CSV table of C-alpha atoms in Angstrom, one decimal:
chain,number,residue,atom,x,y,z
A,1218,MET,CA,110.7,57.2,96.9
A,1219,ASN,CA,108.3,58.9,94.5
A,1220,LEU,CA,105.2,60.5,95.9
A,1221,VAL,CA,102.4,61.5,93.5
A,1222,VAL,CA,99.8,63.9,94.9
A,1223,ASN,CA,96.6,64.7,93.1
A,1224,GLN,CA,94.6,67.6,94.5
A,1225,HIS,CA,91.5,69.5,93.7
A,1226,ILE,CA,91.3,72.7,95.8
A,1227,VAL,CA,88.3,75.0,95.8
A,1228,ILE,CA,88.6,78.2,97.8
A,1229,HIS,CA,85.4,80.3,98.2
A,1230,GLN,CA,86.9,82.7,100.7
A,1231,LEU,CA,90.3,83.2,102.1
A,1232,ARG,CA,91.0,85.6,105.0
A,1233,VAL,CA,94.5,86.5,106.0
A,1234,ASP,CA,94.7,88.3,109.3
A,1235,ALA,CA,98.4,89.3,109.3
A,1236,VAL,CA,101.3,89.2,106.9
A,1237,THR,CA,104.9,89.7,108.1
A,1238,ASN,CA,108.2,89.7,106.3
A,1239,SER,CA,108.7,86.0,107.1
A,1240,SER,CA,105.2,84.8,106.3
A,1241,VAL,CA,104.5,81.7,104.1
A,1242,LEU,CA,101.0,81.0,102.8
A,1243,GLN,CA,100.8,77.5,101.3
A,1244,ILE,CA,97.8,76.0,99.6
A,1245,GLY,CA,98.3,72.5,98.6
A,1246,SER,CA,101.5,70.5,98.6
A,1247,ALA,CA,105.0,71.7,98.0
A,1248,GLY,CA,108.1,69.6,97.7
A,1249,LEU,CA,110.4,72.3,98.9
A,1250,ILE,CA,110.0,75.8,100.1
A,1251,LYS,CA,113.2,77.8,100.1
A,1252,PRO,CA,113.3,81.0,102.3
A,1253,LEU,CA,114.2,84.2,100.5
A,1254,SER,CA,114.5,87.7,101.9
A,1255,ASN,CA,115.6,90.7,99.8
A,1256,ILE,CA,116.0,94.3,101.1
A,1257,TYR,CA,116.3,97.0,98.4
A,1258,ASN,CA,117.1,100.7,98.8
A,1259,THR,CA,115.6,101.7,95.5
A,1260,GLY,CA,115.4,105.4,96.4
A,1261,GLY,CA,119.1,105.7,97.3
A,1262,PHE,CA,118.3,106.9,100.8
A,1263,THR,CA,121.2,107.4,103.2
A,1264,GLY,CA,119.4,108.0,106.4
A,1265,PRO,CA,116.1,107.5,108.2
A,1266,ALA,CA,113.0,109.3,107.1
A,1267,GLU,CA,111.7,112.3,108.9
A,1268,GLN,CA,109.1,111.8,111.6
A,1269,LEU,CA,105.5,112.6,110.7
A,1270,ALA,CA,104.3,115.6,112.6
A,1271,THR,CA,100.8,115.1,113.9
A,1272,ALA,CA,98.8,117.0,116.6
A,1273,GLY,CA,97.6,113.8,118.3
A,1274,ASN,CA,95.5,112.8,115.3
A,1275,GLU,CA,95.9,109.4,113.7
A,1276,ILE,CA,96.5,109.5,110.0
A,1277,SER,CA,95.5,106.5,107.9
A,1278,LEU,CA,97.5,106.2,104.7
A,1279,VAL,CA,95.3,103.4,103.5
A,1280,PRO,CA,91.6,104.2,103.1
A,1281,LEU,CA,89.7,101.7,105.2
A,1282,PRO,CA,85.9,101.0,105.2
A,1283,SER,CA,83.9,102.0,108.3
A,1284,PRO,CA,83.4,99.1,110.7
A,1285,THR,CA,79.9,97.7,110.7
């Protein structure tokens, strides 16, 4: 069976609340989505990273805008 899908998609705003390692975001139709997961040790690390020493202060590594 052949299925022909014609689509016109206009996205004015797209909000994604969470992304995890196994997330799939699909817009439109797909005949087949194959799962793929790759883990790379590009730094050649042999053990876990050292713990970040903080004095009860939260550190944000990504600058975030102030909530309005």
